[in-house]
Coordinates of C-alpha atoms and ligand atoms in Angstrom, one line a residue:
X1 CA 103.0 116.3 110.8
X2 CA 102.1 113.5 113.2
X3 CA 98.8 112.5 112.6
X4 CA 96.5 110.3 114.8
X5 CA 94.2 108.4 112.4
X6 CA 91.0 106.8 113.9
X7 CA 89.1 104.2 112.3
X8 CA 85.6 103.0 113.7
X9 CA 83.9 102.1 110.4
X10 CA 82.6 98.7 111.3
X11 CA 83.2 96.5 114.5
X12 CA 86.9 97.3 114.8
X13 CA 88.0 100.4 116.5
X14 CA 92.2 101.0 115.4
X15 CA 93.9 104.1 116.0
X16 CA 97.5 105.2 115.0
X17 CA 100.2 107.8 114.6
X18 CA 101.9 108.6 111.4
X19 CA 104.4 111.2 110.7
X20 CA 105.6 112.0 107.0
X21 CA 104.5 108.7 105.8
X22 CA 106.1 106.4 108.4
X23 CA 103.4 104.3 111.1
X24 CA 105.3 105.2 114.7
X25 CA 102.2 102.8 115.8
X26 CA 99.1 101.2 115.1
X27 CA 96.5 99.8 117.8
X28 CA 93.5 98.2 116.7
X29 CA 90.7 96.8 119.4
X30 CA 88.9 93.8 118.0
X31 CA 85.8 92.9 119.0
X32 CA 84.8 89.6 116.3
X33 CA 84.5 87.7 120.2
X34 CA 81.6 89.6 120.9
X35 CA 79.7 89.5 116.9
X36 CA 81.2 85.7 116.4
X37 CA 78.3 84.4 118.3
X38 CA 75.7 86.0 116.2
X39 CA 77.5 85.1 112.9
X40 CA 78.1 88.3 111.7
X41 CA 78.4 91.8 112.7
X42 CA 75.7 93.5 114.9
X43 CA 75.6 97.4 114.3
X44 CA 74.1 98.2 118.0
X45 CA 77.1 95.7 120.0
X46 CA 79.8 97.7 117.3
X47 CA 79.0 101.0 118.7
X48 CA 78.7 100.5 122.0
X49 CA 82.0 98.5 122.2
X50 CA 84.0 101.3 120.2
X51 CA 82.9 103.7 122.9
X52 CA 84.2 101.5 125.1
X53 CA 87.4 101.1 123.6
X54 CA 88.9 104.9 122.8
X55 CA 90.4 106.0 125.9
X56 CA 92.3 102.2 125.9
X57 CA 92.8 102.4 122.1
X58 CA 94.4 105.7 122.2
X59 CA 96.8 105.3 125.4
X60 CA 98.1 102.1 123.8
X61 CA 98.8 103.9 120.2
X62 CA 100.2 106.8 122.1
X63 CA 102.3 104.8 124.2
X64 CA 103.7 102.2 121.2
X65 CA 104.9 105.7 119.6
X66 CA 106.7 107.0 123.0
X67 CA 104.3 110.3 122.3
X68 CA 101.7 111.9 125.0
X69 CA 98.7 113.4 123.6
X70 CA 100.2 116.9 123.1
X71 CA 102.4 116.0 120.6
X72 CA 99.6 115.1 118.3
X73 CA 99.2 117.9 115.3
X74 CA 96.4 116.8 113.8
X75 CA 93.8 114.3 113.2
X76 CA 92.2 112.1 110.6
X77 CA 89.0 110.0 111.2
X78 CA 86.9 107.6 108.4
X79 CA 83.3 109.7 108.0
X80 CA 81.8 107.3 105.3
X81 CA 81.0 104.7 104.1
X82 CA 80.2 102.0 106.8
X83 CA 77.4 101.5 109.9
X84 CA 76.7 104.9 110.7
X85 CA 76.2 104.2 114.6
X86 CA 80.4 103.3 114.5
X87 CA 81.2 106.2 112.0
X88 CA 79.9 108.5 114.7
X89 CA 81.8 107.7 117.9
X90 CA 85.3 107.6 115.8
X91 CA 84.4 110.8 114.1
X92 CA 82.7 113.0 117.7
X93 CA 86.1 111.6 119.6
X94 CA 87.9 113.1 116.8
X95 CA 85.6 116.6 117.0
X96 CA 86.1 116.1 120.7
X97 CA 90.4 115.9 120.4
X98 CA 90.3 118.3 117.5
X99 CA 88.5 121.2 119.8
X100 CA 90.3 120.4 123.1
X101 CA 93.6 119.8 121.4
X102 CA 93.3 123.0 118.8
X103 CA 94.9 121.4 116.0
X104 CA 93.1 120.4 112.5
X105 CA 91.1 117.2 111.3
X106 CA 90.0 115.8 108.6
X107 CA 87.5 113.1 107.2
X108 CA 88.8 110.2 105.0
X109 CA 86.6 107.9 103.0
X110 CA 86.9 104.8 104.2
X111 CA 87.9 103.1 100.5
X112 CA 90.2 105.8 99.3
X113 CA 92.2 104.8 102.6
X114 CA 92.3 101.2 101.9
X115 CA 93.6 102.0 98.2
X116 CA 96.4 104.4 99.7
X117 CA 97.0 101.6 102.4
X118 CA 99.1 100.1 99.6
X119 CA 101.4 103.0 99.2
X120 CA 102.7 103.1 103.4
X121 CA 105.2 100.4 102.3
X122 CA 105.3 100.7 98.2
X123 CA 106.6 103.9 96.3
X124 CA 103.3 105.5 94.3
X125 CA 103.0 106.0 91.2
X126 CA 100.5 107.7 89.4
X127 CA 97.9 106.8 87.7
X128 CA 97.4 103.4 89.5
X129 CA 94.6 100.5 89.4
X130 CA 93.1 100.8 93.1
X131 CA 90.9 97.5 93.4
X132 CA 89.4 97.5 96.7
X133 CA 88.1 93.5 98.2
X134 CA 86.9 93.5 101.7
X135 CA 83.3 93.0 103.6
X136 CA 81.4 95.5 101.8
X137 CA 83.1 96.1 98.5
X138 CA 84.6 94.5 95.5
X139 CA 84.9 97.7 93.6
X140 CA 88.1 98.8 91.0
X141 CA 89.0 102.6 90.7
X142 CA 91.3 104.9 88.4
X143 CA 93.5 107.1 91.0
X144 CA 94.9 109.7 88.7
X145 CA 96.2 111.7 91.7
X146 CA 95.2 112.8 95.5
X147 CA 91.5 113.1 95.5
X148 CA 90.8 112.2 91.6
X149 CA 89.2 109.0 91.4
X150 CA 87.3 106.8 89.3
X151 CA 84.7 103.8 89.8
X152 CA 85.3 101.6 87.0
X153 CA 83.5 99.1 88.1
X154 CA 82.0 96.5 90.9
X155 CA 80.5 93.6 92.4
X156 CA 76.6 93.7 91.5
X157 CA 75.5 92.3 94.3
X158 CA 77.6 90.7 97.5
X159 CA 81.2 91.6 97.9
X160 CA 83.7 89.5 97.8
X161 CA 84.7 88.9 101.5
X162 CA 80.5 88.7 102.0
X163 CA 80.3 86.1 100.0
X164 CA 82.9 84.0 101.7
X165 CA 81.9 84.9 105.2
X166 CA 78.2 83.6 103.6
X167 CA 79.6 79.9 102.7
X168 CA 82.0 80.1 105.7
X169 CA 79.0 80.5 108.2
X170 CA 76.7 78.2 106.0
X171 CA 79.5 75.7 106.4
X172 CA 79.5 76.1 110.5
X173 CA 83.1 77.4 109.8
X174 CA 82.9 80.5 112.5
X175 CA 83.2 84.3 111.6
X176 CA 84.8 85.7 110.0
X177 CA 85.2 83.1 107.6
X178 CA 87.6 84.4 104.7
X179 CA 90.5 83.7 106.8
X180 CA 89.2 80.1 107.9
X181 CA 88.1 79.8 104.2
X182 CA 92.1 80.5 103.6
X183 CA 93.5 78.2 106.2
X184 CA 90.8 75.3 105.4
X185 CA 91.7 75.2 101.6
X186 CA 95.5 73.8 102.5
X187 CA 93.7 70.5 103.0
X188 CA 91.4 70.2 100.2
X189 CA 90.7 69.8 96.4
X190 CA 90.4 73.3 94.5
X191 CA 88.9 70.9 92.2
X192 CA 86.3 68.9 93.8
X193 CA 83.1 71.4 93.2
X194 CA 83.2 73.5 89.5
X195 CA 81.6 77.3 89.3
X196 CA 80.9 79.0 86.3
X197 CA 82.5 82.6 86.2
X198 CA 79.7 85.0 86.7
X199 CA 79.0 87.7 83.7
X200 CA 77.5 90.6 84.2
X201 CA 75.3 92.8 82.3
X202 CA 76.6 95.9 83.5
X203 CA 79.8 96.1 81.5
X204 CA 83.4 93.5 81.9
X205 CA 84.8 95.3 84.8
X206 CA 81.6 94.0 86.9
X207 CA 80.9 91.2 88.7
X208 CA 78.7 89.2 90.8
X209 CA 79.1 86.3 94.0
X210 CA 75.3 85.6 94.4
X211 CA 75.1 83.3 91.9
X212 CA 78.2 81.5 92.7
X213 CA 76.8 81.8 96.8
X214 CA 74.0 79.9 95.9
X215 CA 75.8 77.4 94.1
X216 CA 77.9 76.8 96.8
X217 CA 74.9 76.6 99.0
X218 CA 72.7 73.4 96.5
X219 CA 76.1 71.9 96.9
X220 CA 76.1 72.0 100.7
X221 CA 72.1 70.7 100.7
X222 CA 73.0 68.2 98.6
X223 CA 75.6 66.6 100.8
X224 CA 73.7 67.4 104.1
X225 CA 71.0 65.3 102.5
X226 CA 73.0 62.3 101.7
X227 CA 73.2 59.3 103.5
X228 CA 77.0 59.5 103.5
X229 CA 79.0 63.1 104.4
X230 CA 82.2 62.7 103.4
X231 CA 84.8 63.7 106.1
X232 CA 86.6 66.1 103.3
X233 CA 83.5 67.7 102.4
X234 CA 84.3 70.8 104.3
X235 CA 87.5 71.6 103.1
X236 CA 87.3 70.6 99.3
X237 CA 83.8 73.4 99.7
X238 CA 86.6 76.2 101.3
X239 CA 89.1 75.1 98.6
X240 CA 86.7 74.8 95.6
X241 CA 84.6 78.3 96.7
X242 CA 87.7 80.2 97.5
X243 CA 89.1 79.5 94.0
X244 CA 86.1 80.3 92.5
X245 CA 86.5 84.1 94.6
X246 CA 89.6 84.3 93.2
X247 CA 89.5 83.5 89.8
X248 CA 86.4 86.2 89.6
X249 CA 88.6 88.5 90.9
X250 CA 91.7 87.8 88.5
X251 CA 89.1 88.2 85.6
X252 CA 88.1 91.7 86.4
X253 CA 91.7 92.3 87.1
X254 CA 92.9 91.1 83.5
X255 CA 89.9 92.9 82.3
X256 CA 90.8 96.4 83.5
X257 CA 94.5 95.9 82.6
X258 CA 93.3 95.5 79.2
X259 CA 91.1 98.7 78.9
X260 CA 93.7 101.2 80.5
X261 CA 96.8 101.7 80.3
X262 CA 98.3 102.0 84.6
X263 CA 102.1 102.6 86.0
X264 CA 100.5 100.3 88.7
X265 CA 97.9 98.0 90.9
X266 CA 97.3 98.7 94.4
X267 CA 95.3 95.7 96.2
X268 CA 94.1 96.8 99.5
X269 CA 90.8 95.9 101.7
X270 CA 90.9 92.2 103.9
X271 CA 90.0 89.9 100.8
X272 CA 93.7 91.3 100.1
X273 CA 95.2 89.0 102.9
X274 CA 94.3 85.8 101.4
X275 CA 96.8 83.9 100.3
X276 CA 95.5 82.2 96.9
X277 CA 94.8 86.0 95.9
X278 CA 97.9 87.5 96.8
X279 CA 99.6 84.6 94.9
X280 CA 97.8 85.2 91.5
X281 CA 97.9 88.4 91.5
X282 CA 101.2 88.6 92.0
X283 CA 101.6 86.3 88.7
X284 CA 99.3 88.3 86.9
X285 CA 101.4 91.5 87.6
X286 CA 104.4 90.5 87.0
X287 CA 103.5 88.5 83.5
X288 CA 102.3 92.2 82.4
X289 CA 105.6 94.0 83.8
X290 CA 103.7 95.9 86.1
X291 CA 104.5 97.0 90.1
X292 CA 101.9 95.4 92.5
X293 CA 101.5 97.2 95.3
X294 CA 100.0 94.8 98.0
X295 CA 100.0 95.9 101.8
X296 CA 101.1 93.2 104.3
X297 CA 98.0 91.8 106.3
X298 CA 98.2 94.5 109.2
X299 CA 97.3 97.1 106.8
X300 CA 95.1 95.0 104.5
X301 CA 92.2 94.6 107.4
X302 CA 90.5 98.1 109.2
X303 CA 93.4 99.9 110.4
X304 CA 93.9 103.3 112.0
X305 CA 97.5 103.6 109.8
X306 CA 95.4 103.7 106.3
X307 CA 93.3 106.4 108.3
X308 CA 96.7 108.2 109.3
X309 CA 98.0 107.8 106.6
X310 CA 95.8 109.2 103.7
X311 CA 94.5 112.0 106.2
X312 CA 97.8 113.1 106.3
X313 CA 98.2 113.9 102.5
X314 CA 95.5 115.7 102.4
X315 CA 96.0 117.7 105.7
X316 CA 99.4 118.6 103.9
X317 CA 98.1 119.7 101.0
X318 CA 96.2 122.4 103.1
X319 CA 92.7 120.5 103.3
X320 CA 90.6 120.0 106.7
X321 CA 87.0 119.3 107.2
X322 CA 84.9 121.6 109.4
X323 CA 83.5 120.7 112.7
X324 CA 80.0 120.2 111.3
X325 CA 81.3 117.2 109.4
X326 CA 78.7 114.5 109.4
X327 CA 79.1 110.1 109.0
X328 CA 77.7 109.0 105.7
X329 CA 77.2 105.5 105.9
X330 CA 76.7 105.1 101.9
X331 CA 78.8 107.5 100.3
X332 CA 80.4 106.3 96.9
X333 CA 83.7 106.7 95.9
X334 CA 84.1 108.0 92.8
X335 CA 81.2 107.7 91.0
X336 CA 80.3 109.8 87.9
Ligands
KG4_401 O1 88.6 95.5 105.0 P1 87.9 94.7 106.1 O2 88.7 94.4 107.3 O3 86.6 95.3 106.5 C1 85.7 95.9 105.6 O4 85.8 97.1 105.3 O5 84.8 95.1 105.1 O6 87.5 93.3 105.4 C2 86.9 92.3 106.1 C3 86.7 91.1 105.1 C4 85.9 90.0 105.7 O7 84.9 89.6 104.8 C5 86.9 88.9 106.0 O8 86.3 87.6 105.9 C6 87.9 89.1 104.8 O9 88.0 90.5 104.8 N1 89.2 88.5 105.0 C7 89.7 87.5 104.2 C8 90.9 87.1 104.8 N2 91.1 87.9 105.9 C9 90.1 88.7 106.0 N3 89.2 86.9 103.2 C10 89.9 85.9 102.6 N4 91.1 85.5 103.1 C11 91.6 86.1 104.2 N5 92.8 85.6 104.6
ZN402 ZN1 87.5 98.1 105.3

């Protein structure tokens, strides 16, 4: 069935054409030129550049797959979670196609896409891990099959990509900063600045960056108040606070691996393109005989293909969403 997906979630509009599981293309428009001057995303510029962006955004996907716009069958869009003002101009261009085209849609959840991201270049295997690290969540899930999902557990406050964007910014390193983060830590000492893992409360499979956020941050006002800034200050932060991200992450991941018993891990979301992570995780897996399933960087950031992708399974399996479909910029993922 070839599927156009369309993802609008956040500040990054991508759209892309699947068709029984294989990406013919996928387009994505960026637009961190026009948030990088504010540090961070602004909600009001996302929306307006998206609308901006579809007629482009779809004439390049169509035109990467050699299809025209009548060869689409159906349509998948992200409804939830995210800003609510970009969830609706993906999901009214799909209502729009989807009534002038005649063919089906459907509405994905934005996470249960980036765990299924895994799968468009891994075989899947039921039940899998699904631990999802981006901007807005740090959150691990039971997938028992299409649809049947569990929260396990999550970040109690800041995600994980947050908090590195946080100390990135705080650092005058640019946004967004978990990939500067990544590339700054080649040239400094992992070692230099020590942070305590965080426990939480809530149970072993959550966690917490605040408190490690701040500590990063008396570490920077400390050095900015000294009479001496030392030239490697910046990169032994990046090196020390990214693995301090990562070890927290690894934790929770041992954690879970402990309590269940999975055929696999999928690691998906754009925390999932770092390269420290992707190394230990790998180690961990593999010490435990187990299949990680990691998605190469094009599919770990928003993408339309995740989108495409997911919505197609379900469009298969006879689902669709009716035209009254509304954004929900908070919906949780398999919560109890
Ligand atoms: O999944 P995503 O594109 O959007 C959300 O749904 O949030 O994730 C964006 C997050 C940002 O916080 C960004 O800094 C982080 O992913 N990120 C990285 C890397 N590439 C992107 N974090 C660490 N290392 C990277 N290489
Ligand atoms: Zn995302």
């Amino acid at each position: 069935m070839l599927t156009l997906g369309i993802e609008s979630s956040c500040d990054d509009l991508s759209m892309a054409l699947v068709q029984e599981g294989q990406v013919l293309s996928n387009v994505t428009s960026s637009q961190a030129a026009y948030h990088a001057p504010h540090g961070g995303v602004v909600p009001e510029i996302a929306s307006r550049q998206h609308l901006e962006a579809l007629e482009s955004t779809l004439e390049f996907a169509l035109k990467q797959a050699g299809r025209s716009l009548q060869d689409i069958e159906a349509l998948a869009v992200t409804y939830a979670p995210g800003l609510v003002g970009s969830l609706l101009v993906g999901l009214n261009f799909a209502k729009a196609l989807s009534f002038a085209l005649k063919i089906p849609f459907i509405g994905v959840h934005h996470i249960e896409a980036h765990l299924f991201s895994a799968f468009i270049e891994n075989p899947l295997n039921y039940p899998f891990l699904g631990f999802a690290v981006s901007g807005g969540h740090t959150h691990l899930y039971q997938v028992e099959s299409l649809g049947k999902i569990t929260l396990l557990g999550h970040t109690v406050d800041d995600a994980a990509g947050e908090a590195l964007d946080k100390v990135a910014k705080r650092l005058g390193l640019g946004y967004p900063g978990g990939p500067i983060i990544d590339r700054l830590s080649e040239e400094g000492d992992k070692k230099a600045f020590s942070f305590a893992i965080p426990q939480v409360k809530a149970g072993p499979l959550y966690t917490s960056f605040s408190g490690i956020k701040t500590k990063a941050v008396d570490y920077i006002e400390k050095e900015e108040a000294s009479p001496k800034v030392s030239t490697h200050f910046k990169a032994d932060m990046a090196a020390s606070f990214q693995e301090a991200v990562v070890r927290s992450l690894e934790v929770l991941m041992e954690r879970a691996l402990a309590e269940k018993d999975f055929k696999q891990v999928a690691v998906a979301g754009g925390v999932a393109c770092n390269r420290l992570l992707r190394n230990r995780l790998q180690t961990l897996c593999q010490k435990r005989n187990l299949n990680l399933a990691l998605p190469s960087p094009r599919y770990c950031t928003d993408n339309g293909a995740m989108v495409a992708f997911l919505g197609e399974k379900y469009l298969t399996a006879g689902l669709t969403s009716p035209i009254s479909l509304n954004a929900q910029a908070r919906k949780t993922l398999g919560a109890l």
